[in-house]
Amino acid sequence: MIYILYIFLFIYFNGYTQFGPQRIITTEAHLPVRVVCGDINGDGFTDVALASRSQATPYNLAWLANLNGNGNFGPINLIGTMSETYRINLADLDNDGDLDVMGATVFLDIISWYENLDGLGNFGPRNIISNTADGAHDVVGADIDNDGDMDVVSASDNSGLAWYENLDGQGNFSTQKIINNIISNSRSLVATDMDGDGDIDILGNARQPAQIFWMENMDGQGTFGTMHIILEMDFYANTVFAADVDGDNDIDVFSATPFINEVAWFENMDGLGNFSSKNIITNSLSKPYAVFTEDLDNDGDNDVLATSVDALGSEVVWFENLDGFGSFGTKNIISNEVDFARDVYAADLDNDGDMDVLSASQNDDKIAWYENKTIIGIEENLLNSIKIYPNPTKGLIYISSKREPILGATVFDILGKKVLQLNGNIQQVDISTLQSGMYFLRITADDRNFVVKIIKE
């Protein structure tokens, strides 16, 4: 039997991206500092989660449901109350197929997680992973020891980088395993494969000395070795990020450095984690605080988002990757209706196949989003021109087109992370190595993209 999913055909103007006006999601979380996205209640729509640093609100960790998949959000839902919570992230920590929540609470030195009890966004009580992460600032989930479950990694002011092994795949974690406790003021981290050897390394920052660096997972089991310095400088990089910006399928690095008004990137020269000198994207964005990368104009390469926290004019902005090789254009303002924009994120909130932008601005208590209006039309007569089958599937998905050859296929998980990419004349996609669950398949035909939801059994 052939399963034909809803398929959207979009027409693009290359390099053209326009964002709509600010749409406020909530102002109930006082002093929000972090916003992330994922399908928290299992309805197929992208929901929003936040962290707040306030001592006055219960909503230090909270989420809001995307009610209809069009970016209309319901009331705020409490996950947990811990004042001065600087980070929230999502991952399936207990292997039950839904997204749980991790938090980092700076003054309590706590790394914690909350179980999504029913897959509908009803969360259990706080589970403390560690209460010795001195000045806890960031937390992410990643499979550090390559055993098929999600471990947890933390960054903190005074105890550096550490990870915690998921001992049974059910969210019971080991004591702290040190990655690097020599550095100070480690506040931003990324867990990804920096050297192309198939295991998860750690990208981080430090203040004294001011550094951007990565730590190598030497054996794929969480034994970390050499500290590889990407940049040693006079000024502290507040945020680091990692993504492929030059189209060579390895991981490059990005930074936002407020003291010199700079957003920059560093090329992974050989795919082995040897990095170029600094490539400046801008040195005139007043006090850039956060940096994030995503393909905002649907031209197949990663653009750059950033925030400014200048008291005289905070902004959310983006820079176009002009050639797909990391040559960036001038600043494009998405919004200046923000006060101390601490975070920026990209996700498809209105289910139209392009990436919208979200911001968390501390001093006006706003979690807001901005519609990406890159997509300008839908050709209804082509809705049935592409078929995929079988769906659900345990492995292979076959693609047939009545009109034009398939030139590429990309699979994204429910967090919007790219997990598989194929180029050329594609007739089938093998997802047998992916974990069971829902994914999105983007099919490229000519200059058009088709987006379908797929299920891996």
Coordinates of C-alpha atoms in Angstrom, one line a residue:
M1 CA 0.0 0.0 0.0
I2 CA 1.3 3.5 -0.9
Y3 CA 1.0 6.1 1.8
I4 CA 0.7 9.6 0.5
L5 CA 1.4 12.2 3.1
Y6 CA 0.5 15.8 3.0
I7 CA 3.2 17.3 0.7
F8 CA 4.0 21.0 0.5
L9 CA 5.6 22.5 -2.6
F10 CA 7.3 25.8 -2.1
I11 CA 8.7 28.3 -4.6
Y12 CA 11.7 30.3 -3.5
F13 CA 13.4 33.5 -4.4
N14 CA 17.1 32.8 -3.8
G15 CA 18.6 35.0 -1.1
Y16 CA 15.2 36.5 -0.2
T17 CA 14.0 36.2 3.3
Q18 CA 11.6 38.5 5.1
F19 CA 10.4 38.2 8.6
G20 CA 7.0 39.2 9.9
P21 CA 6.3 41.4 13.0
Q22 CA 7.0 40.2 16.5
R23 CA 4.4 37.7 17.8
I24 CA 4.6 37.3 21.6
I25 CA 4.3 33.8 22.9
T26 CA 4.4 34.7 26.6
T27 CA 5.4 37.4 29.1
E28 CA 4.7 35.3 32.2
A29 CA 8.2 34.0 32.8
H30 CA 10.1 36.9 34.4
L31 CA 13.6 37.4 33.1
P32 CA 13.7 34.7 30.4
V33 CA 17.1 33.7 29.2
R34 CA 16.7 30.7 27.0
V35 CA 14.2 29.4 24.4
V36 CA 14.3 26.0 22.7
C37 CA 11.8 24.0 20.6
G38 CA 10.6 20.5 20.1
D39 CA 7.4 18.4 19.9
I40 CA 6.8 18.1 23.7
N41 CA 3.2 16.7 23.6
G42 CA 3.6 14.4 20.6
D43 CA 1.0 16.0 18.3
G44 CA 3.4 16.6 15.5
F45 CA 3.7 20.4 16.1
T46 CA 6.7 22.3 17.3
D47 CA 6.3 23.5 20.9
V48 CA 8.3 26.0 22.8
A49 CA 10.2 25.6 26.1
L50 CA 12.0 28.3 28.1
A51 CA 14.2 29.0 31.1
S52 CA 13.9 32.0 33.4
R53 CA 16.4 33.4 35.9
S54 CA 13.8 35.1 38.1
Q55 CA 13.4 34.4 41.8
A56 CA 9.8 35.8 41.7
T57 CA 8.1 33.6 39.2
P58 CA 7.3 29.8 39.3
Y59 CA 8.0 29.5 35.6
N60 CA 11.8 29.0 35.7
L61 CA 11.3 26.0 33.5
A62 CA 8.2 26.0 31.4
W63 CA 6.7 25.1 28.0
L64 CA 3.8 26.2 25.8
A65 CA 1.9 24.1 23.3
N66 CA 1.7 25.0 19.6
L67 CA -2.1 24.5 19.5
N68 CA -2.7 24.1 15.8
G69 CA 0.7 23.9 14.2
N70 CA 0.4 27.5 12.9
G71 CA 2.2 29.2 15.7
N72 CA -0.7 29.9 18.0
F73 CA 0.3 29.0 21.5
G74 CA -1.6 27.9 24.6
P75 CA -1.1 28.9 28.2
I76 CA 2.2 28.5 30.0
N77 CA 2.8 25.1 31.6
L78 CA 5.1 24.7 34.6
I79 CA 7.9 22.2 34.4
G80 CA 9.9 23.2 37.5
T81 CA 10.7 26.0 39.8
M82 CA 14.4 26.8 40.5
S83 CA 15.4 30.5 40.6
E84 CA 18.3 31.6 38.4
T85 CA 17.9 28.7 35.9
Y86 CA 20.0 29.7 32.9
R87 CA 19.5 26.8 30.5
I88 CA 16.9 24.4 29.4
N89 CA 17.4 21.7 26.8
L90 CA 15.3 18.8 25.5
A91 CA 16.2 15.2 24.9
D92 CA 14.7 11.7 25.4
L93 CA 16.7 10.7 28.5
D94 CA 14.6 7.6 29.5
N95 CA 14.2 6.0 26.0
D96 CA 10.4 6.1 26.0
G97 CA 10.1 8.1 22.8
D98 CA 9.2 11.5 24.1
L99 CA 11.2 14.6 25.0
D100 CA 12.3 15.2 28.6
V101 CA 13.8 18.4 30.0
M102 CA 17.2 19.3 31.4
G103 CA 18.0 22.4 33.4
A104 CA 21.1 24.2 34.7
T105 CA 20.6 26.4 37.8
V106 CA 23.6 28.7 38.5
F107 CA 23.4 29.6 42.2
L108 CA 22.2 26.2 43.4
D109 CA 24.9 24.4 41.4
I110 CA 22.3 22.0 40.1
I111 CA 22.0 20.0 36.9
S112 CA 18.6 18.4 36.8
W113 CA 16.1 16.6 34.6
Y114 CA 12.3 16.3 34.5
E115 CA 10.5 13.2 33.0
N116 CA 7.8 13.7 30.4
L117 CA 5.5 11.2 32.2
D118 CA 3.0 10.6 29.5
G119 CA 4.4 12.1 26.3
L120 CA 1.8 14.8 26.5
G121 CA 4.0 17.3 28.4
N122 CA 3.0 16.4 32.0
F123 CA 6.3 16.4 33.8
G124 CA 7.4 14.6 37.0
P125 CA 9.4 16.1 39.9
R126 CA 12.9 17.3 39.7
N127 CA 15.6 14.6 39.4
I128 CA 19.0 15.9 40.5
I129 CA 21.8 14.7 38.3
S130 CA 24.4 16.8 40.1
N131 CA 24.5 19.5 42.9
T132 CA 28.2 20.1 42.6
A133 CA 28.3 21.9 39.2
D134 CA 29.6 25.1 40.7
G135 CA 27.9 27.9 38.9
A136 CA 26.0 25.7 36.5
H137 CA 25.3 27.6 33.2
D138 CA 24.7 25.1 30.4
V139 CA 23.4 21.5 29.9
V140 CA 22.9 19.3 26.8
G141 CA 22.1 15.7 26.1
A142 CA 24.3 13.6 23.9
D143 CA 25.4 9.9 23.6
I144 CA 28.9 10.4 24.9
D145 CA 29.8 6.7 25.4
N146 CA 28.1 5.4 22.2
D147 CA 25.8 3.0 24.0
G148 CA 22.6 4.2 22.4
D149 CA 21.2 6.3 25.2
M150 CA 21.4 10.0 26.1
D151 CA 24.0 11.1 28.6
V152 CA 24.2 14.6 29.9
V153 CA 27.0 17.2 29.6
S154 CA 27.3 20.4 31.7
A155 CA 29.3 23.6 31.7
S156 CA 29.8 25.7 34.9
D157 CA 31.7 28.7 36.1
N158 CA 34.0 27.0 38.6
S159 CA 34.0 23.3 37.8
G160 CA 34.4 23.4 34.1
L161 CA 33.0 20.8 31.7
A162 CA 31.7 17.5 32.9
W163 CA 29.5 14.6 31.8
Y164 CA 27.2 12.2 33.5
E165 CA 26.6 8.7 32.2
N166 CA 23.1 7.4 31.7
L167 CA 23.7 4.1 33.4
D168 CA 20.7 2.2 32.4
G169 CA 19.1 4.2 29.6
Q170 CA 16.3 5.1 31.9
G171 CA 17.7 8.4 33.3
N172 CA 19.7 7.1 36.2
F173 CA 23.0 9.0 36.0
S174 CA 26.5 8.4 37.2
T175 CA 28.5 10.9 39.3
Q176 CA 30.3 13.7 37.6
K177 CA 32.9 12.6 35.1
I178 CA 35.4 15.5 34.4
I179 CA 36.1 16.6 30.9
N180 CA 38.0 19.7 31.8
N181 CA 38.0 21.4 35.3
I182 CA 41.0 23.6 34.7
I183 CA 39.1 26.3 32.7
S184 CA 37.1 29.0 34.3
N185 CA 33.7 30.5 33.4
S186 CA 32.7 27.8 31.0
R187 CA 29.2 29.0 30.1
S188 CA 28.4 27.7 26.6
L189 CA 28.9 24.2 25.2
V190 CA 28.0 22.1 22.1
A191 CA 28.2 18.3 21.9
T192 CA 29.0 17.2 18.4
D193 CA 31.6 15.3 16.3
M194 CA 34.3 17.8 15.7
D195 CA 36.9 15.5 14.1
G196 CA 34.7 13.2 12.0
D197 CA 35.5 10.0 13.8
G198 CA 31.9 9.1 14.7
D199 CA 31.9 10.0 18.3
I200 CA 30.8 13.0 20.3
D201 CA 33.3 15.7 21.2
I202 CA 32.7 18.8 23.2
L203 CA 33.1 22.5 22.1
G204 CA 33.3 25.0 24.9
N205 CA 34.5 28.4 26.0
A206 CA 36.5 29.9 28.9
R207 CA 37.3 33.3 30.4
Q208 CA 40.8 33.1 32.1
P209 CA 42.4 32.8 29.7
A210 CA 39.7 33.8 27.2
Q211 CA 39.5 30.7 24.9
I212 CA 37.4 28.8 22.4
F213 CA 38.4 25.2 22.4
W214 CA 37.2 21.6 21.9
M215 CA 37.9 18.5 23.9
E216 CA 38.4 15.2 22.0
N217 CA 36.5 12.0 22.9
M218 CA 39.5 9.8 22.5
D219 CA 37.9 6.3 22.5
G220 CA 34.2 7.0 21.9
Q221 CA 33.5 6.0 25.4
G222 CA 33.9 9.3 27.1
T223 CA 37.6 9.4 27.8
F224 CA 38.5 13.0 26.9
G225 CA 42.0 13.9 25.9
T226 CA 43.7 16.9 24.3
M227 CA 42.3 20.4 24.6
H228 CA 42.4 21.8 21.1
I229 CA 42.6 25.6 21.1
I230 CA 40.5 27.2 18.4
L231 CA 41.1 30.8 19.5
E232 CA 42.9 32.4 22.4
M233 CA 42.1 36.0 22.8
D234 CA 41.8 39.1 25.0
F235 CA 38.0 39.1 25.2
Y236 CA 35.5 36.5 26.4
A237 CA 33.3 34.8 23.8
N238 CA 29.9 34.6 25.5
T239 CA 28.4 32.0 23.2
V240 CA 29.8 29.3 20.9
F241 CA 27.9 27.3 18.3
A242 CA 28.7 24.6 15.8
A243 CA 27.4 23.8 12.3
D244 CA 28.7 23.3 8.7
V245 CA 28.7 26.7 7.1
D246 CA 30.9 26.1 4.0
G247 CA 29.3 23.0 2.6
D248 CA 32.1 20.6 3.1
N249 CA 30.3 18.3 5.5
D250 CA 32.4 19.0 8.6
I251 CA 31.6 21.1 11.7
D252 CA 32.7 24.7 11.8
V253 CA 32.5 26.9 14.9
F254 CA 30.8 30.3 15.6
S255 CA 31.2 32.8 18.4
A256 CA 29.6 35.9 19.8
T257 CA 31.9 38.3 21.7
P258 CA 30.1 41.3 23.2
F259 CA 33.2 43.2 24.3
I260 CA 34.4 43.7 20.8
N261 CA 31.0 43.7 19.0
E262 CA 32.0 40.7 17.1
V263 CA 30.3 37.6 15.5
A264 CA 32.8 35.3 13.9
W265 CA 33.3 31.8 12.5
F266 CA 36.2 29.4 12.3
E267 CA 36.6 26.9 9.4
N268 CA 37.3 23.3 10.2
M269 CA 40.1 23.0 7.6
D270 CA 40.4 19.3 7.2
G271 CA 37.4 17.8 9.0
L272 CA 39.7 16.6 11.8
G273 CA 39.2 19.6 14.0
N274 CA 42.1 21.8 12.9
F275 CA 40.6 25.3 12.6
S276 CA 41.4 28.4 10.6
S277 CA 42.0 31.8 12.0
K278 CA 38.9 34.0 12.7
N279 CA 36.5 34.9 9.9
I280 CA 34.6 38.0 11.0
I281 CA 30.9 38.0 10.1
T282 CA 30.5 41.4 11.8
N283 CA 32.4 43.6 14.2
S284 CA 29.7 46.3 14.5
L285 CA 26.8 44.6 16.2
S286 CA 26.6 46.3 19.6
K287 CA 27.2 43.7 22.3
P288 CA 26.3 40.5 20.5
Y289 CA 25.2 37.9 23.1
A290 CA 23.9 34.8 21.3
V291 CA 24.6 33.1 18.0
F292 CA 22.8 30.4 16.1
T293 CA 22.9 28.9 12.6
E294 CA 20.2 27.7 10.3
D295 CA 19.2 27.8 6.7
L296 CA 16.8 30.8 6.8
D297 CA 16.4 31.5 3.1
N298 CA 16.0 27.9 1.9
D299 CA 19.0 28.0 -0.4
G300 CA 20.7 25.0 1.1
D301 CA 23.3 26.6 3.2
N302 CA 23.5 27.8 6.8
D303 CA 22.9 31.5 7.6
V304 CA 23.7 33.1 11.0
L305 CA 21.4 34.5 13.7
A306 CA 22.6 36.7 16.5
T307 CA 21.3 39.0 19.2
S308 CA 22.5 42.4 20.5
V309 CA 22.0 43.3 24.2
D310 CA 22.9 47.0 24.0
A311 CA 20.9 48.9 26.5
L312 CA 20.3 51.6 23.9
G313 CA 19.0 49.3 21.2
S314 CA 18.8 45.5 21.6
E315 CA 18.2 43.6 18.3
V316 CA 17.6 40.2 16.8
V317 CA 19.4 40.0 13.4
W318 CA 20.6 37.6 10.7
F319 CA 23.4 37.4 8.2
E320 CA 23.0 35.7 4.8
N321 CA 25.5 33.1 3.7
L322 CA 25.9 34.6 0.2
D323 CA 27.8 31.8 -1.6
G324 CA 27.4 28.7 0.6
F325 CA 31.1 28.9 1.5
G326 CA 30.9 31.3 4.5
S327 CA 30.9 34.7 2.8
F328 CA 28.3 36.7 4.7
G329 CA 26.2 39.7 3.9
T330 CA 25.4 42.7 6.0
K331 CA 23.1 42.8 9.0
N332 CA 19.4 42.2 8.4
I333 CA 17.3 43.3 11.3
I334 CA 14.5 40.9 12.3
S335 CA 13.3 42.9 15.3
N336 CA 14.4 45.7 17.6
E337 CA 11.3 45.3 19.8
V338 CA 13.3 43.4 22.4
D339 CA 15.1 44.5 25.6
F340 CA 18.3 42.5 26.4
A341 CA 17.8 39.7 23.9
R342 CA 19.6 36.8 25.7
D343 CA 18.8 34.0 23.2
V344 CA 17.8 33.3 19.7
Y345 CA 16.6 30.0 18.1
A346 CA 15.1 28.8 14.8
A347 CA 12.4 26.3 14.2
D348 CA 9.4 25.8 11.8
L349 CA 6.5 27.0 14.1
D350 CA 3.8 27.4 11.4
N351 CA 4.4 24.1 9.5
D352 CA 5.1 25.8 6.2
G353 CA 8.6 24.3 5.6
D354 CA 10.8 27.2 6.4
M355 CA 12.6 28.2 9.6
D356 CA 11.0 30.9 11.8
V357 CA 13.0 32.7 14.5
L358 CA 12.4 32.9 18.2
S359 CA 13.9 35.2 20.8
A360 CA 14.1 35.3 24.6
S361 CA 14.5 38.9 25.9
Q362 CA 15.3 39.2 29.5
N363 CA 14.3 42.8 30.5
D364 CA 10.8 42.8 28.8
D365 CA 9.9 39.2 29.8
K366 CA 9.2 38.2 26.2
I367 CA 9.4 34.9 24.5
A368 CA 8.5 35.9 20.9
W369 CA 8.6 34.5 17.4
Y370 CA 8.9 36.0 13.9
E371 CA 7.4 34.4 10.8
N372 CA 9.7 33.5 8.0
K373 CA 8.0 34.6 4.8
T374 CA 10.5 33.1 2.4
I375 CA 7.8 30.8 1.1
I376 CA 5.6 32.8 -1.3
G377 CA 3.4 30.2 -2.9
I378 CA 2.0 26.7 -3.0
E379 CA 1.2 24.9 -6.3
E380 CA -1.8 22.8 -5.4
N381 CA -1.7 20.9 -8.8
L382 CA 1.6 19.3 -7.8
L383 CA 0.5 17.9 -4.4
N384 CA 0.3 14.4 -5.9
S385 CA 3.4 14.6 -8.1
I386 CA 5.6 12.9 -5.5
K387 CA 4.8 9.7 -3.6
I388 CA 6.7 8.1 -0.7
Y389 CA 6.2 4.6 0.5
P390 CA 6.0 2.7 2.7
N391 CA 5.3 5.0 5.6
P392 CA 5.7 4.0 8.5
T393 CA 8.8 2.0 7.6
K394 CA 11.4 0.0 9.4
G395 CA 14.1 0.9 6.9
L396 CA 13.8 2.0 3.3
I397 CA 11.5 4.7 2.0
Y398 CA 11.0 4.8 -1.8
I399 CA 10.4 8.1 -3.6
S400 CA 8.7 8.4 -7.0
S401 CA 8.1 11.6 -9.0
K402 CA 5.7 12.0 -11.9
R403 CA 7.2 15.3 -13.1
E404 CA 10.9 15.9 -12.3
P405 CA 13.9 13.9 -10.9
I406 CA 14.6 14.0 -7.2
L407 CA 17.9 15.8 -6.7
G408 CA 18.4 15.4 -2.9
A409 CA 16.8 14.3 0.3
T410 CA 17.4 15.5 3.9
V411 CA 16.0 13.9 7.1
F412 CA 15.4 16.0 10.2
D413 CA 14.5 14.8 13.7
I414 CA 11.7 16.4 15.8
L415 CA 14.2 19.0 17.2
G416 CA 15.0 20.1 13.6
K417 CA 18.5 18.6 13.7
K418 CA 19.7 17.2 10.4
V419 CA 20.4 13.5 10.8
L420 CA 20.8 12.3 7.2
Q421 CA 21.5 14.0 3.8
L422 CA 21.6 12.4 0.3
N423 CA 22.5 14.2 -2.9
G424 CA 22.0 13.1 -6.5
N425 CA 19.2 11.4 -8.3
I426 CA 17.5 9.9 -5.2
Q427 CA 14.9 7.1 -5.5
Q428 CA 15.1 5.7 -2.0
V429 CA 16.2 6.8 1.5
D430 CA 17.5 4.3 4.1
I431 CA 16.6 5.3 7.7
S432 CA 17.2 1.8 9.2
T433 CA 20.0 3.2 11.4
L434 CA 17.8 5.9 13.0
Q435 CA 15.9 5.4 16.3
S436 CA 12.2 4.8 16.1
G437 CA 10.1 7.9 16.0
M438 CA 8.8 10.7 13.9
Y439 CA 11.1 12.6 11.4
F440 CA 10.7 15.1 8.6
L441 CA 11.9 14.3 5.1
R442 CA 12.7 17.3 2.8
I443 CA 12.9 16.3 -0.8
T444 CA 14.6 18.6 -3.4
A445 CA 13.3 18.5 -6.9
D446 CA 14.5 21.2 -9.4
D447 CA 14.4 24.4 -7.4
R448 CA 11.6 23.3 -5.2
N449 CA 11.4 21.6 -1.8
F450 CA 8.8 19.1 -0.6
V451 CA 8.4 18.4 3.1
V452 CA 6.8 15.1 4.4
K453 CA 6.4 13.6 7.8
I454 CA 7.8 10.1 8.1
I455 CA 7.6 7.5 10.9
K456 CA 10.5 5.0 11.7
E457 CA 9.1 1.9 13.3

